[in-house]
């Protein structure tokens, strides 16, 4: 039985054990439009035609589709690539080492109009700008436009046991 599992022969054998055929008239699908009785499933080559009518003539063009490439391009030998040709070169002296310019915590001034919830921008002494980005909010928006620094210092008020924020 295991050798016949999954085959038509297995269905026929099981049907014979039941005393009936697996291809009884009641078990066939009902075909509502004609019959294939007496016809083969083989179609000879002279009965097939690759140029039958039907469907749309020609291929459809997609919006923005490019026209097919015309002509042939020159053959390229990919086995031996040519080394690039070097243009005239000349040595250039390295820049002199200098003191780095840019952000200085003491002299850079914050640009208040460039504040964001997690960023602060500074104007450096040399005219460049430095923006510091933070992983958590460092400014809050008061009203609809002004960003103000979050004050995280706590003070102990007189006469109480807890701490409160200054603002």
PDB file of C-alpha atoms in Angstrom:
ATOM      1  CA  UNK A   1       0.000   0.000   0.000  1.00  0.00           C
ATOM      2  CA  UNK A   2       2.837   2.407   0.811  1.00  0.00           C
ATOM      3  CA  UNK A   3       4.300   2.044  -2.691  1.00  0.00           C
ATOM      4  CA  UNK A   4       0.977   3.034  -4.242  1.00  0.00           C
ATOM      5  CA  UNK A   5       0.228   6.000  -1.975  1.00  0.00           C
ATOM      6  CA  UNK A   6      -0.353   9.202  -3.872  1.00  0.00           C
ATOM      7  CA  UNK A   7      -1.132   7.567  -7.217  1.00  0.00           C
ATOM      8  CA  UNK A   8      -4.250   6.882  -9.229  1.00  0.00           C
ATOM      9  CA  UNK A   9      -3.580   3.179  -8.802  1.00  0.00           C
ATOM     10  CA  UNK A  10      -3.897   3.524  -5.033  1.00  0.00           C
ATOM     11  CA  UNK A  11      -7.339   5.115  -5.459  1.00  0.00           C
ATOM     12  CA  UNK A  12      -8.416   2.294  -7.755  1.00  0.00           C
ATOM     13  CA  UNK A  13      -7.186  -0.359  -5.302  1.00  0.00           C
ATOM     14  CA  UNK A  14      -8.943   1.286  -2.378  1.00  0.00           C
ATOM     15  CA  UNK A  15     -12.089   1.550  -4.471  1.00  0.00           C
ATOM     16  CA  UNK A  16     -11.929  -2.153  -5.323  1.00  0.00           C
ATOM     17  CA  UNK A  17     -11.645  -3.004  -1.626  1.00  0.00           C
ATOM     18  CA  UNK A  18     -14.880  -1.129  -1.037  1.00  0.00           C
ATOM     19  CA  UNK A  19     -16.524  -3.045  -3.836  1.00  0.00           C
ATOM     20  CA  UNK A  20     -16.884  -0.041  -6.121  1.00  0.00           C
ATOM     21  CA  UNK A  21     -14.753   1.785  -8.678  1.00  0.00           C
ATOM     22  CA  UNK A  22     -13.069   5.144  -7.925  1.00  0.00           C
ATOM     23  CA  UNK A  23     -14.273   6.354 -11.303  1.00  0.00           C
ATOM     24  CA  UNK A  24     -17.972   5.683 -10.809  1.00  0.00           C
ATOM     25  CA  UNK A  25     -20.245   8.023 -12.719  1.00  0.00           C
ATOM     26  CA  UNK A  26     -21.343   9.729  -9.504  1.00  0.00           C
ATOM     27  CA  UNK A  27     -17.759  10.631  -8.530  1.00  0.00           C
ATOM     28  CA  UNK A  28     -16.803  12.414 -11.767  1.00  0.00           C
ATOM     29  CA  UNK A  29     -17.028  16.189 -11.969  1.00  0.00           C
ATOM     30  CA  UNK A  30     -20.043  17.461 -13.876  1.00  0.00           C
ATOM     31  CA  UNK A  31     -19.001  19.104 -17.136  1.00  0.00           C
ATOM     32  CA  UNK A  32     -21.657  21.618 -18.169  1.00  0.00           C
ATOM     33  CA  UNK A  33     -20.462  22.641 -21.683  1.00  0.00           C
ATOM     34  CA  UNK A  34     -19.871  19.825 -24.087  1.00  0.00           C
ATOM     35  CA  UNK A  35     -17.914  16.649 -23.835  1.00  0.00           C
ATOM     36  CA  UNK A  36     -14.379  15.397 -24.376  1.00  0.00           C
ATOM     37  CA  UNK A  37     -15.492  11.810 -24.819  1.00  0.00           C
ATOM     38  CA  UNK A  38     -13.505  10.089 -27.543  1.00  0.00           C
ATOM     39  CA  UNK A  39     -10.948  12.869 -27.829  1.00  0.00           C
ATOM     40  CA  UNK A  40      -7.240  12.576 -27.115  1.00  0.00           C
ATOM     41  CA  UNK A  41      -5.191  14.916 -24.910  1.00  0.00           C
ATOM     42  CA  UNK A  42      -2.599  15.053 -27.691  1.00  0.00           C
ATOM     43  CA  UNK A  43      -2.572  17.979 -30.166  1.00  0.00           C
ATOM     44  CA  UNK A  44      -0.543  17.467 -33.342  1.00  0.00           C
ATOM     45  CA  UNK A  45       1.896  20.283 -34.289  1.00  0.00           C
ATOM     46  CA  UNK A  46      -0.041  21.283 -37.402  1.00  0.00           C
ATOM     47  CA  UNK A  47      -3.097  22.051 -35.212  1.00  0.00           C
ATOM     48  CA  UNK A  48      -1.284  24.591 -33.033  1.00  0.00           C
ATOM     49  CA  UNK A  49      -0.657  28.177 -34.144  1.00  0.00           C
ATOM     50  CA  UNK A  50       1.507  30.747 -32.383  1.00  0.00           C
ATOM     51  CA  UNK A  51      -0.032  33.572 -34.415  1.00  0.00           C
ATOM     52  CA  UNK A  52      -3.622  33.150 -33.307  1.00  0.00           C
ATOM     53  CA  UNK A  53      -5.747  36.237 -33.055  1.00  0.00           C
ATOM     54  CA  UNK A  54      -6.967  37.595 -29.776  1.00  0.00           C
ATOM     55  CA  UNK A  55      -5.674  39.940 -27.143  1.00  0.00           C
ATOM     56  CA  UNK A  56      -4.177  43.316 -27.960  1.00  0.00           C
ATOM     57  CA  UNK A  57      -1.984  43.859 -30.992  1.00  0.00           C
ATOM     58  CA  UNK A  58       1.608  44.731 -30.141  1.00  0.00           C
ATOM     59  CA  UNK A  59       3.136  45.499 -26.774  1.00  0.00           C
ATOM     60  CA  UNK A  60       1.777  48.203 -24.494  1.00  0.00           C
ATOM     61  CA  UNK A  61       4.000  51.162 -23.582  1.00  0.00           C
ATOM     62  CA  UNK A  62       4.405  52.142 -19.970  1.00  0.00           C
ATOM     63  CA  UNK A  63       4.335  55.834 -18.972  1.00  0.00           C
ATOM     64  CA  UNK A  64       7.870  57.215 -19.211  1.00  0.00           C
ATOM     65  CA  UNK A  65       9.183  54.158 -21.022  1.00  0.00           C
ATOM     66  CA  UNK A  66      12.361  54.751 -23.011  1.00  0.00           C
ATOM     67  CA  UNK A  67      12.551  53.925 -26.698  1.00  0.00           C
ATOM     68  CA  UNK A  68      14.434  50.718 -27.537  1.00  0.00           C
ATOM     69  CA  UNK A  69      18.167  51.170 -28.060  1.00  0.00           C
ATOM     70  CA  UNK A  70      19.061  51.413 -31.733  1.00  0.00           C
ATOM     71  CA  UNK A  71      22.217  50.021 -33.289  1.00  0.00           C
ATOM     72  CA  UNK A  72      24.966  48.077 -31.665  1.00  0.00           C
ATOM     73  CA  UNK A  73      27.572  49.239 -29.227  1.00  0.00           C
ATOM     74  CA  UNK A  74      31.243  48.529 -29.734  1.00  0.00           C
ATOM     75  CA  UNK A  75      32.367  45.219 -28.239  1.00  0.00           C
ATOM     76  CA  UNK A  76      34.286  45.454 -24.990  1.00  0.00           C
ATOM     77  CA  UNK A  77      36.929  42.932 -23.970  1.00  0.00           C
ATOM     78  CA  UNK A  78      36.371  42.346 -20.270  1.00  0.00           C
ATOM     79  CA  UNK A  79      39.157  39.808 -19.892  1.00  0.00           C
ATOM     80  CA  UNK A  80      42.062  42.284 -19.783  1.00  0.00           C
ATOM     81  CA  UNK A  81      41.088  45.666 -18.356  1.00  0.00           C
ATOM     82  CA  UNK A  82      43.289  48.551 -19.376  1.00  0.00           C
ATOM     83  CA  UNK A  83      44.957  50.428 -16.544  1.00  0.00           C
ATOM     84  CA  UNK A  84      43.741  54.011 -16.165  1.00  0.00           C
ATOM     85  CA  UNK A  85      45.886  56.670 -17.770  1.00  0.00           C
ATOM     86  CA  UNK A  86      47.181  59.191 -15.296  1.00  0.00           C
ATOM     87  CA  UNK A  87      47.037  62.853 -16.120  1.00  0.00           C
ATOM     88  CA  UNK A  88      49.979  65.063 -15.226  1.00  0.00           C
ATOM     89  CA  UNK A  89      50.498  65.084 -11.489  1.00  0.00           C
ATOM     90  CA  UNK A  90      52.582  67.218  -9.248  1.00  0.00           C
ATOM     91  CA  UNK A  91      53.334  66.949  -5.551  1.00  0.00           C
ATOM     92  CA  UNK A  92      51.402  69.251  -3.253  1.00  0.00           C
ATOM     93  CA  UNK A  93      52.801  70.266   0.113  1.00  0.00           C
ATOM     94  CA  UNK A  94      50.840  69.162   3.163  1.00  0.00           C
ATOM     95  CA  UNK A  95      49.060  71.936   5.046  1.00  0.00           C
ATOM     96  CA  UNK A  96      50.880  73.295   8.036  1.00  0.00           C
ATOM     97  CA  UNK A  97      49.580  71.899  11.307  1.00  0.00           C
ATOM     98  CA  UNK A  98      47.709  74.514  13.257  1.00  0.00           C
ATOM     99  CA  UNK A  99      45.519  74.968  16.228  1.00  0.00           C
ATOM    100  CA  UNK A 100      42.068  73.550  15.602  1.00  0.00           C
ATOM    101  CA  UNK A 101      39.381  76.171  15.439  1.00  0.00           C
ATOM    102  CA  UNK A 102      35.714  75.774  16.123  1.00  0.00           C
ATOM    103  CA  UNK A 103      33.803  75.195  19.312  1.00  0.00           C
ATOM    104  CA  UNK A 104      35.275  76.521  22.529  1.00  0.00           C
ATOM    105  CA  UNK A 105      33.112  76.124  25.600  1.00  0.00           C
ATOM    106  CA  UNK A 106      34.300  79.462  26.987  1.00  0.00           C
ATOM    107  CA  UNK A 107      34.112  81.662  23.874  1.00  0.00           C
ATOM    108  CA  UNK A 108      31.357  80.095  21.703  1.00  0.00           C
ATOM    109  CA  UNK A 109      27.956  81.745  22.108  1.00  0.00           C
ATOM    110  CA  UNK A 110      24.656  79.878  21.809  1.00  0.00           C
ATOM    111  CA  UNK A 111      22.318  80.996  19.008  1.00  0.00           C
ATOM    112  CA  UNK A 112      18.998  81.037  20.866  1.00  0.00           C
ATOM    113  CA  UNK A 113      16.874  81.113  17.703  1.00  0.00           C
ATOM    114  CA  UNK A 114      18.380  77.770  16.588  1.00  0.00           C
ATOM    115  CA  UNK A 115      17.379  75.820  19.675  1.00  0.00           C
ATOM    116  CA  UNK A 116      15.370  72.617  19.308  1.00  0.00           C
ATOM    117  CA  UNK A 117      14.067  70.077  21.801  1.00  0.00           C
ATOM    118  CA  UNK A 118      17.271  67.973  21.633  1.00  0.00           C
ATOM    119  CA  UNK A 119      19.794  70.372  20.055  1.00  0.00           C
ATOM    120  CA  UNK A 120      21.675  73.593  20.740  1.00  0.00           C
ATOM    121  CA  UNK A 121      23.663  75.559  18.147  1.00  0.00           C
ATOM    122  CA  UNK A 122      26.684  77.730  18.947  1.00  0.00           C
ATOM    123  CA  UNK A 123      28.471  80.493  16.991  1.00  0.00           C
ATOM    124  CA  UNK A 124      32.193  79.982  17.308  1.00  0.00           C
ATOM    125  CA  UNK A 125      34.858  82.698  17.471  1.00  0.00           C
ATOM    126  CA  UNK A 126      36.120  81.789  13.962  1.00  0.00           C
ATOM    127  CA  UNK A 127      32.632  82.304  12.418  1.00  0.00           C
ATOM    128  CA  UNK A 128      31.729  78.617  12.159  1.00  0.00           C
ATOM    129  CA  UNK A 129      28.748  77.007  13.833  1.00  0.00           C
ATOM    130  CA  UNK A 130      28.621  73.932  16.047  1.00  0.00           C
ATOM    131  CA  UNK A 131      25.416  72.059  16.863  1.00  0.00           C
ATOM    132  CA  UNK A 132      25.299  69.717  19.810  1.00  0.00           C
ATOM    133  CA  UNK A 133      22.705  66.946  19.657  1.00  0.00           C
ATOM    134  CA  UNK A 134      21.436  65.249  22.809  1.00  0.00           C
ATOM    135  CA  UNK A 135      19.786  61.869  23.481  1.00  0.00           C
ATOM    136  CA  UNK A 136      17.141  63.430  25.693  1.00  0.00           C
ATOM    137  CA  UNK A 137      15.282  66.762  25.706  1.00  0.00           C
ATOM    138  CA  UNK A 138      17.388  69.710  26.889  1.00  0.00           C
ATOM    139  CA  UNK A 139      14.957  72.475  25.867  1.00  0.00           C
ATOM    140  CA  UNK A 140      11.211  72.918  26.203  1.00  0.00           C
ATOM    141  CA  UNK A 141       8.898  75.077  24.122  1.00  0.00           C
ATOM    142  CA  UNK A 142       7.215  77.894  25.963  1.00  0.00           C
ATOM    143  CA  UNK A 143       4.238  79.062  23.961  1.00  0.00           C
ATOM    144  CA  UNK A 144       4.405  78.494  20.229  1.00  0.00           C
ATOM    145  CA  UNK A 145       7.881  79.725  19.351  1.00  0.00           C
ATOM    146  CA  UNK A 146      10.440  80.217  22.121  1.00  0.00           C
ATOM    147  CA  UNK A 147      12.571  77.261  23.236  1.00  0.00           C
ATOM    148  CA  UNK A 148      13.909  77.559  26.765  1.00  0.00           C
ATOM    149  CA  UNK A 149      16.570  75.559  28.563  1.00  0.00           C
ATOM    150  CA  UNK A 150      15.285  72.892  30.936  1.00  0.00           C
ATOM    151  CA  UNK A 151      16.484  73.746  34.443  1.00  0.00           C
ATOM    152  CA  UNK A 152      17.202  70.483  36.263  1.00  0.00           C
ATOM    153  CA  UNK A 153      18.653  71.969  39.444  1.00  0.00           C
ATOM    154  CA  UNK A 154      16.750  71.382  42.648  1.00  0.00           C
ATOM    155  CA  UNK A 155      16.686  73.592  45.687  1.00  0.00           C
ATOM    156  CA  UNK A 156      15.495  72.776  49.152  1.00  0.00           C
ATOM    157  CA  UNK A 157      12.862  75.280  50.148  1.00  0.00           C
ATOM    158  CA  UNK A 158      12.770  76.471  53.729  1.00  0.00           C
ATOM    159  CA  UNK A 159      10.206  74.877  56.000  1.00  0.00           C
ATOM    160  CA  UNK A 160       9.538  71.767  53.871  1.00  0.00           C
ATOM    161  CA  UNK A 161      10.988  68.271  53.717  1.00  0.00           C
ATOM    162  CA  UNK A 162      11.168  67.768  49.942  1.00  0.00           C
ATOM    163  CA  UNK A 163      12.892  69.415  47.006  1.00  0.00           C
ATOM    164  CA  UNK A 164      11.327  71.489  44.242  1.00  0.00           C
ATOM    165  CA  UNK A 165      12.385  72.899  40.909  1.00  0.00           C
ATOM    166  CA  UNK A 166      13.511  76.561  40.813  1.00  0.00           C
ATOM    167  CA  UNK A 167      10.949  77.640  38.185  1.00  0.00           C
TER     168      UNK A 167
END
